[in-house]
């Protein structure tokens, strides 16, 4: 468009502005030939109600990127306010995130973690290029809902919703 400045904003200024967006905290898990895989995912959203689709963004450099994108299905765990330890454990690089007694194999072999706010089991629907990330789209096939308040991430720290 003529007369419209299309220059990008400063990356740090953009990052600082996005830090002020409060979001829920999720852990995405999937099975792979090398064992269970998972990561904390900051970018998660509903995409469509019919069909029921969600999306999660996975950095190309993430250790779990290739196994998560290649899996036939995955689970999205919406964490509760008492699951900050899970968020921190799955935010680490590497594959030493699972202990034998804190997960079970679910549909598609996806590791199922303790229920927090909600869990969505998804069939792989699409994987799209999203800059330095893959936008992994899943069709929701199962839902479990817990009774916890959500764990939130805002202004570079964990927060929770105050009780009503």
JSON list of C-alpha atoms in Angstrom, two decimals:
[
{"chain": "A", "resi": 1, "resn": "UNK", "atom": "CA", "xyz": [0.00, 0.00, 0.00]},
{"chain": "A", "resi": 2, "resn": "UNK", "atom": "CA", "xyz": [1.30, 3.40, -0.90]},
{"chain": "A", "resi": 3, "resn": "UNK", "atom": "CA", "xyz": [2.12, 5.62, 2.05]},
{"chain": "A", "resi": 4, "resn": "UNK", "atom": "CA", "xyz": [2.03, 2.82, 4.65]},
{"chain": "A", "resi": 5, "resn": "UNK", "atom": "CA", "xyz": [5.21, 2.16, 6.60]},
{"chain": "A", "resi": 6, "resn": "UNK", "atom": "CA", "xyz": [5.76, -1.62, 6.58]},
{"chain": "A", "resi": 7, "resn": "UNK", "atom": "CA", "xyz": [8.98, -1.62, 8.59]},
{"chain": "A", "resi": 8, "resn": "UNK", "atom": "CA", "xyz": [9.06, -4.05, 11.48]},
{"chain": "A", "resi": 9, "resn": "UNK", "atom": "CA", "xyz": [9.20, -2.93, 15.09]},
{"chain": "A", "resi": 10, "resn": "UNK", "atom": "CA", "xyz": [12.26, -3.44, 17.26]},
{"chain": "A", "resi": 11, "resn": "UNK", "atom": "CA", "xyz": [12.37, -7.13, 18.35]},
{"chain": "A", "resi": 12, "resn": "UNK", "atom": "CA", "xyz": [13.01, -6.31, 22.04]},
{"chain": "A", "resi": 13, "resn": "UNK", "atom": "CA", "xyz": [10.19, -3.74, 22.08]},
{"chain": "A", "resi": 14, "resn": "UNK", "atom": "CA", "xyz": [7.90, -6.38, 20.54]},
{"chain": "A", "resi": 15, "resn": "UNK", "atom": "CA", "xyz": [9.00, -8.96, 23.11]},
{"chain": "A", "resi": 16, "resn": "UNK", "atom": "CA", "xyz": [8.42, -6.51, 25.98]},
{"chain": "A", "resi": 17, "resn": "UNK", "atom": "CA", "xyz": [4.92, -5.70, 24.75]},
{"chain": "A", "resi": 18, "resn": "UNK", "atom": "CA", "xyz": [4.00, -9.38, 24.39]},
{"chain": "A", "resi": 19, "resn": "UNK", "atom": "CA", "xyz": [5.22, -10.07, 27.94]},
{"chain": "A", "resi": 20, "resn": "UNK", "atom": "CA", "xyz": [2.22, -8.03, 29.10]},
{"chain": "A", "resi": 21, "resn": "UNK", "atom": "CA", "xyz": [-0.18, -10.53, 27.51]},
{"chain": "A", "resi": 22, "resn": "UNK", "atom": "CA", "xyz": [-1.31, -12.97, 30.22]},
{"chain": "A", "resi": 23, "resn": "UNK", "atom": "CA", "xyz": [-1.63, -16.53, 29.00]},
{"chain": "A", "resi": 24, "resn": "UNK", "atom": "CA", "xyz": [-2.30, -19.96, 30.38]},
{"chain": "A", "resi": 25, "resn": "UNK", "atom": "CA", "xyz": [0.57, -22.42, 30.63]},
{"chain": "A", "resi": 26, "resn": "UNK", "atom": "CA", "xyz": [0.48, -25.67, 28.68]},
{"chain": "A", "resi": 27, "resn": "UNK", "atom": "CA", "xyz": [2.64, -28.76, 28.33]},
{"chain": "A", "resi": 28, "resn": "UNK", "atom": "CA", "xyz": [2.41, -30.66, 25.04]},
{"chain": "A", "resi": 29, "resn": "UNK", "atom": "CA", "xyz": [3.34, -34.36, 25.00]},
{"chain": "A", "resi": 30, "resn": "UNK", "atom": "CA", "xyz": [3.62, -37.06, 22.35]},
{"chain": "A", "resi": 31, "resn": "UNK", "atom": "CA", "xyz": [5.10, -40.50, 21.87]},
{"chain": "A", "resi": 32, "resn": "UNK", "atom": "CA", "xyz": [8.15, -41.05, 19.70]},
{"chain": "A", "resi": 33, "resn": "UNK", "atom": "CA", "xyz": [10.31, -44.04, 18.78]},
{"chain": "A", "resi": 34, "resn": "UNK", "atom": "CA", "xyz": [12.88, -42.67, 21.29]},
{"chain": "A", "resi": 35, "resn": "UNK", "atom": "CA", "xyz": [10.35, -42.51, 24.14]},
{"chain": "A", "resi": 36, "resn": "UNK", "atom": "CA", "xyz": [7.99, -39.88, 25.51]},
{"chain": "A", "resi": 37, "resn": "UNK", "atom": "CA", "xyz": [8.51, -36.29, 24.41]},
{"chain": "A", "resi": 38, "resn": "UNK", "atom": "CA", "xyz": [7.16, -33.05, 25.78]},
{"chain": "A", "resi": 39, "resn": "UNK", "atom": "CA", "xyz": [7.67, -29.35, 26.22]},
{"chain": "A", "resi": 40, "resn": "UNK", "atom": "CA", "xyz": [6.14, -26.31, 27.84]},
{"chain": "A", "resi": 41, "resn": "UNK", "atom": "CA", "xyz": [4.37, -24.35, 25.11]},
{"chain": "A", "resi": 42, "resn": "UNK", "atom": "CA", "xyz": [3.65, -20.68, 25.58]},
{"chain": "A", "resi": 43, "resn": "UNK", "atom": "CA", "xyz": [1.72, -20.26, 22.31]},
{"chain": "A", "resi": 44, "resn": "UNK", "atom": "CA", "xyz": [-1.48, -22.30, 22.46]},
{"chain": "A", "resi": 45, "resn": "UNK", "atom": "CA", "xyz": [-4.94, -21.37, 21.22]},
{"chain": "A", "resi": 46, "resn": "UNK", "atom": "CA", "xyz": [-8.27, -22.70, 20.11]},
{"chain": "A", "resi": 47, "resn": "UNK", "atom": "CA", "xyz": [-8.62, -22.49, 16.35]},
{"chain": "A", "resi": 48, "resn": "UNK", "atom": "CA", "xyz": [-12.05, -23.84, 15.39]},
{"chain": "A", "resi": 49, "resn": "UNK", "atom": "CA", "xyz": [-15.15, -25.18, 17.10]},
{"chain": "A", "resi": 50, "resn": "UNK", "atom": "CA", "xyz": [-16.35, -27.22, 14.12]},
{"chain": "A", "resi": 51, "resn": "UNK", "atom": "CA", "xyz": [-14.23, -29.19, 13.63]},
{"chain": "A", "resi": 52, "resn": "UNK", "atom": "CA", "xyz": [-12.69, -28.83, 17.11]},
{"chain": "A", "resi": 53, "resn": "UNK", "atom": "CA", "xyz": [-9.15, -27.64, 16.38]},
{"chain": "A", "resi": 54, "resn": "UNK", "atom": "CA", "xyz": [-6.39, -26.21, 18.55]},
{"chain": "A", "resi": 55, "resn": "UNK", "atom": "CA", "xyz": [-2.93, -24.96, 17.68]},
{"chain": "A", "resi": 56, "resn": "UNK", "atom": "CA", "xyz": [0.37, -24.92, 19.48]},
{"chain": "A", "resi": 57, "resn": "UNK", "atom": "CA", "xyz": [3.54, -23.23, 18.25]},
{"chain": "A", "resi": 58, "resn": "UNK", "atom": "CA", "xyz": [6.81, -25.14, 18.56]},
{"chain": "A", "resi": 59, "resn": "UNK", "atom": "CA", "xyz": [10.19, -23.49, 18.06]},
{"chain": "A", "resi": 60, "resn": "UNK", "atom": "CA", "xyz": [12.19, -25.27, 15.34]},
{"chain": "A", "resi": 61, "resn": "UNK", "atom": "CA", "xyz": [15.17, -25.36, 17.72]},
{"chain": "A", "resi": 62, "resn": "UNK", "atom": "CA", "xyz": [13.26, -27.12, 20.51]},
{"chain": "A", "resi": 63, "resn": "UNK", "atom": "CA", "xyz": [14.59, -30.56, 21.41]},
{"chain": "A", "resi": 64, "resn": "UNK", "atom": "CA", "xyz": [11.07, -32.03, 21.13]},
{"chain": "A", "resi": 65, "resn": "UNK", "atom": "CA", "xyz": [10.15, -30.24, 17.87]},
{"chain": "A", "resi": 66, "resn": "UNK", "atom": "CA", "xyz": [10.63, -33.09, 15.40]},
{"chain": "A", "resi": 67, "resn": "UNK", "atom": "CA", "xyz": [9.02, -35.83, 17.53]},
{"chain": "A", "resi": 68, "resn": "UNK", "atom": "CA", "xyz": [6.00, -33.66, 18.38]},
{"chain": "A", "resi": 69, "resn": "UNK", "atom": "CA", "xyz": [5.43, -32.62, 14.78]},
{"chain": "A", "resi": 70, "resn": "UNK", "atom": "CA", "xyz": [5.90, -36.19, 13.46]},
{"chain": "A", "resi": 71, "resn": "UNK", "atom": "CA", "xyz": [3.58, -37.85, 16.00]},
{"chain": "A", "resi": 72, "resn": "UNK", "atom": "CA", "xyz": [0.12, -39.05, 14.87]},
{"chain": "A", "resi": 73, "resn": "UNK", "atom": "CA", "xyz": [-1.38, -37.33, 17.91]},
{"chain": "A", "resi": 74, "resn": "UNK", "atom": "CA", "xyz": [-0.49, -35.41, 21.04]},
{"chain": "A", "resi": 75, "resn": "UNK", "atom": "CA", "xyz": [-1.89, -34.20, 24.36]},
{"chain": "A", "resi": 76, "resn": "UNK", "atom": "CA", "xyz": [-2.15, -30.60, 25.52]},
{"chain": "A", "resi": 77, "resn": "UNK", "atom": "CA", "xyz": [-2.15, -30.23, 29.29]},
{"chain": "A", "resi": 78, "resn": "UNK", "atom": "CA", "xyz": [-3.52, -26.88, 30.55]},
{"chain": "A", "resi": 79, "resn": "UNK", "atom": "CA", "xyz": [-1.72, -26.53, 33.86]},
{"chain": "A", "resi": 80, "resn": "UNK", "atom": "CA", "xyz": [-3.24, -25.65, 37.19]},
{"chain": "A", "resi": 81, "resn": "UNK", "atom": "CA", "xyz": [-1.73, -23.16, 39.60]},
{"chain": "A", "resi": 82, "resn": "UNK", "atom": "CA", "xyz": [-0.10, -25.94, 41.63]},
{"chain": "A", "resi": 83, "resn": "UNK", "atom": "CA", "xyz": [1.71, -27.37, 38.57]},
{"chain": "A", "resi": 84, "resn": "UNK", "atom": "CA", "xyz": [4.46, -24.77, 38.21]},
{"chain": "A", "resi": 85, "resn": "UNK", "atom": "CA", "xyz": [7.00, -27.57, 38.73]},
{"chain": "A", "resi": 86, "resn": "UNK", "atom": "CA", "xyz": [5.71, -29.38, 35.61]},
{"chain": "A", "resi": 87, "resn": "UNK", "atom": "CA", "xyz": [5.99, -26.18, 33.59]},
{"chain": "A", "resi": 88, "resn": "UNK", "atom": "CA", "xyz": [9.59, -25.67, 34.71]},
{"chain": "A", "resi": 89, "resn": "UNK", "atom": "CA", "xyz": [10.56, -29.30, 34.15]},
{"chain": "A", "resi": 90, "resn": "UNK", "atom": "CA", "xyz": [9.14, -29.38, 30.62]},
{"chain": "A", "resi": 91, "resn": "UNK", "atom": "CA", "xyz": [10.65, -25.98, 29.76]},
{"chain": "A", "resi": 92, "resn": "UNK", "atom": "CA", "xyz": [14.15, -27.49, 30.07]},
{"chain": "A", "resi": 93, "resn": "UNK", "atom": "CA", "xyz": [15.99, -28.73, 27.01]},
{"chain": "A", "resi": 94, "resn": "UNK", "atom": "CA", "xyz": [16.63, -32.44, 26.69]},
{"chain": "A", "resi": 95, "resn": "UNK", "atom": "CA", "xyz": [14.65, -35.60, 27.20]},
{"chain": "A", "resi": 96, "resn": "UNK", "atom": "CA", "xyz": [14.91, -36.17, 30.96]},
{"chain": "A", "resi": 97, "resn": "UNK", "atom": "CA", "xyz": [11.48, -34.74, 31.77]},
{"chain": "A", "resi": 98, "resn": "UNK", "atom": "CA", "xyz": [9.43, -37.84, 32.48]},
{"chain": "A", "resi": 99, "resn": "UNK", "atom": "CA", "xyz": [9.59, -39.97, 35.59]},
{"chain": "A", "resi": 100, "resn": "UNK", "atom": "CA", "xyz": [8.06, -43.47, 35.51]},
{"chain": "A", "resi": 101, "resn": "UNK", "atom": "CA", "xyz": [5.34, -42.66, 38.03]},
{"chain": "A", "resi": 102, "resn": "UNK", "atom": "CA", "xyz": [4.01, -39.32, 36.77]},
{"chain": "A", "resi": 103, "resn": "UNK", "atom": "CA", "xyz": [2.50, -40.30, 33.42]},
{"chain": "A", "resi": 104, "resn": "UNK", "atom": "CA", "xyz": [0.57, -43.00, 31.60]},
{"chain": "A", "resi": 105, "resn": "UNK", "atom": "CA", "xyz": [0.31, -43.73, 27.88]},
{"chain": "A", "resi": 106, "resn": "UNK", "atom": "CA", "xyz": [-2.89, -42.35, 26.38]},
{"chain": "A", "resi": 107, "resn": "UNK", "atom": "CA", "xyz": [-4.37, -42.24, 22.89]},
{"chain": "A", "resi": 108, "resn": "UNK", "atom": "CA", "xyz": [-1.72, -42.13, 20.14]},
{"chain": "A", "resi": 109, "resn": "UNK", "atom": "CA", "xyz": [0.71, -43.23, 22.86]},
{"chain": "A", "resi": 110, "resn": "UNK", "atom": "CA", "xyz": [0.83, -39.62, 24.07]},
{"chain": "A", "resi": 111, "resn": "UNK", "atom": "CA", "xyz": [2.04, -39.31, 27.66]},
{"chain": "A", "resi": 112, "resn": "UNK", "atom": "CA", "xyz": [-0.81, -38.29, 29.94]},
{"chain": "A", "resi": 113, "resn": "UNK", "atom": "CA", "xyz": [0.27, -36.15, 32.89]},
{"chain": "A", "resi": 114, "resn": "UNK", "atom": "CA", "xyz": [-1.69, -35.44, 36.08]},
{"chain": "A", "resi": 115, "resn": "UNK", "atom": "CA", "xyz": [-4.83, -33.42, 35.34]},
{"chain": "A", "resi": 116, "resn": "UNK", "atom": "CA", "xyz": [-4.69, -29.70, 36.09]},
{"chain": "A", "resi": 117, "resn": "UNK", "atom": "CA", "xyz": [-7.24, -27.38, 34.48]},
{"chain": "A", "resi": 118, "resn": "UNK", "atom": "CA", "xyz": [-7.87, -29.40, 31.33]},
{"chain": "A", "resi": 119, "resn": "UNK", "atom": "CA", "xyz": [-6.35, -31.94, 28.97]},
{"chain": "A", "resi": 120, "resn": "UNK", "atom": "CA", "xyz": [-7.02, -32.13, 25.25]},
{"chain": "A", "resi": 121, "resn": "UNK", "atom": "CA", "xyz": [-5.98, -35.21, 23.32]},
{"chain": "A", "resi": 122, "resn": "UNK", "atom": "CA", "xyz": [-5.54, -34.36, 19.65]},
{"chain": "A", "resi": 123, "resn": "UNK", "atom": "CA", "xyz": [-5.04, -36.14, 16.35]},
{"chain": "A", "resi": 124, "resn": "UNK", "atom": "CA", "xyz": [-2.39, -34.51, 14.17]},
{"chain": "A", "resi": 125, "resn": "UNK", "atom": "CA", "xyz": [-4.31, -32.32, 11.69]},
{"chain": "A", "resi": 126, "resn": "UNK", "atom": "CA", "xyz": [-1.67, -30.08, 10.10]},
{"chain": "A", "resi": 127, "resn": "UNK", "atom": "CA", "xyz": [1.81, -28.60, 10.56]},
{"chain": "A", "resi": 128, "resn": "UNK", "atom": "CA", "xyz": [2.35, -25.14, 9.09]},
{"chain": "A", "resi": 129, "resn": "UNK", "atom": "CA", "xyz": [5.39, -22.89, 8.79]},
{"chain": "A", "resi": 130, "resn": "UNK", "atom": "CA", "xyz": [5.18, -19.98, 11.20]},
{"chain": "A", "resi": 131, "resn": "UNK", "atom": "CA", "xyz": [8.51, -18.18, 10.95]},
{"chain": "A", "resi": 132, "resn": "UNK", "atom": "CA", "xyz": [10.95, -19.79, 13.39]},
{"chain": "A", "resi": 133, "resn": "UNK", "atom": "CA", "xyz": [8.14, -22.01, 14.68]},
{"chain": "A", "resi": 134, "resn": "UNK", "atom": "CA", "xyz": [5.92, -24.79, 13.42]},
{"chain": "A", "resi": 135, "resn": "UNK", "atom": "CA", "xyz": [2.23, -24.22, 13.99]},
{"chain": "A", "resi": 136, "resn": "UNK", "atom": "CA", "xyz": [1.02, -27.67, 14.99]},
{"chain": "A", "resi": 137, "resn": "UNK", "atom": "CA", "xyz": [-2.74, -28.05, 14.53]},
{"chain": "A", "resi": 138, "resn": "UNK", "atom": "CA", "xyz": [-4.61, -30.83, 16.28]},
{"chain": "A", "resi": 139, "resn": "UNK", "atom": "CA", "xyz": [-8.19, -32.11, 16.03]},
{"chain": "A", "resi": 140, "resn": "UNK", "atom": "CA", "xyz": [-9.45, -32.63, 19.56]},
{"chain": "A", "resi": 141, "resn": "UNK", "atom": "CA", "xyz": [-10.60, -36.22, 20.11]},
{"chain": "A", "resi": 142, "resn": "UNK", "atom": "CA", "xyz": [-10.85, -36.35, 23.93]},
{"chain": "A", "resi": 143, "resn": "UNK", "atom": "CA", "xyz": [-11.26, -33.81, 26.72]},
{"chain": "A", "resi": 144, "resn": "UNK", "atom": "CA", "xyz": [-10.79, -34.05, 30.49]},
{"chain": "A", "resi": 145, "resn": "UNK", "atom": "CA", "xyz": [-11.54, -31.10, 32.76]},
{"chain": "A", "resi": 146, "resn": "UNK", "atom": "CA", "xyz": [-10.21, -30.62, 36.30]},
{"chain": "A", "resi": 147, "resn": "UNK", "atom": "CA", "xyz": [-11.28, -28.32, 39.10]},
{"chain": "A", "resi": 148, "resn": "UNK", "atom": "CA", "xyz": [-8.13, -26.21, 39.53]},
{"chain": "A", "resi": 149, "resn": "UNK", "atom": "CA", "xyz": [-7.57, -22.54, 38.86]},
{"chain": "A", "resi": 150, "resn": "UNK", "atom": "CA", "xyz": [-5.15, -22.00, 35.93]},
{"chain": "A", "resi": 151, "resn": "UNK", "atom": "CA", "xyz": [-1.46, -21.30, 36.12]},
{"chain": "A", "resi": 152, "resn": "UNK", "atom": "CA", "xyz": [-0.83, -18.06, 34.24]},
{"chain": "A", "resi": 153, "resn": "UNK", "atom": "CA", "xyz": [2.30, -16.51, 32.79]},
{"chain": "A", "resi": 154, "resn": "UNK", "atom": "CA", "xyz": [2.41, -12.71, 32.76]},
{"chain": "A", "resi": 155, "resn": "UNK", "atom": "CA", "xyz": [5.20, -10.14, 32.76]},
{"chain": "A", "resi": 156, "resn": "UNK", "atom": "CA", "xyz": [7.88, -12.88, 32.73]},
{"chain": "A", "resi": 157, "resn": "UNK", "atom": "CA", "xyz": [6.55, -14.69, 35.78]},
{"chain": "A", "resi": 158, "resn": "UNK", "atom": "CA", "xyz": [3.97, -17.21, 36.98]},
{"chain": "A", "resi": 159, "resn": "UNK", "atom": "CA", "xyz": [0.70, -15.87, 38.33]},
{"chain": "A", "resi": 160, "resn": "UNK", "atom": "CA", "xyz": [-2.68, -17.30, 39.31]},
{"chain": "A", "resi": 161, "resn": "UNK", "atom": "CA", "xyz": [-6.27, -16.21, 39.20]},
{"chain": "A", "resi": 162, "resn": "UNK", "atom": "CA", "xyz": [-7.51, -14.99, 42.56]},
{"chain": "A", "resi": 163, "resn": "UNK", "atom": "CA", "xyz": [-10.29, -17.02, 44.11]},
{"chain": "A", "resi": 164, "resn": "UNK", "atom": "CA", "xyz": [-13.71, -15.47, 43.68]}
]
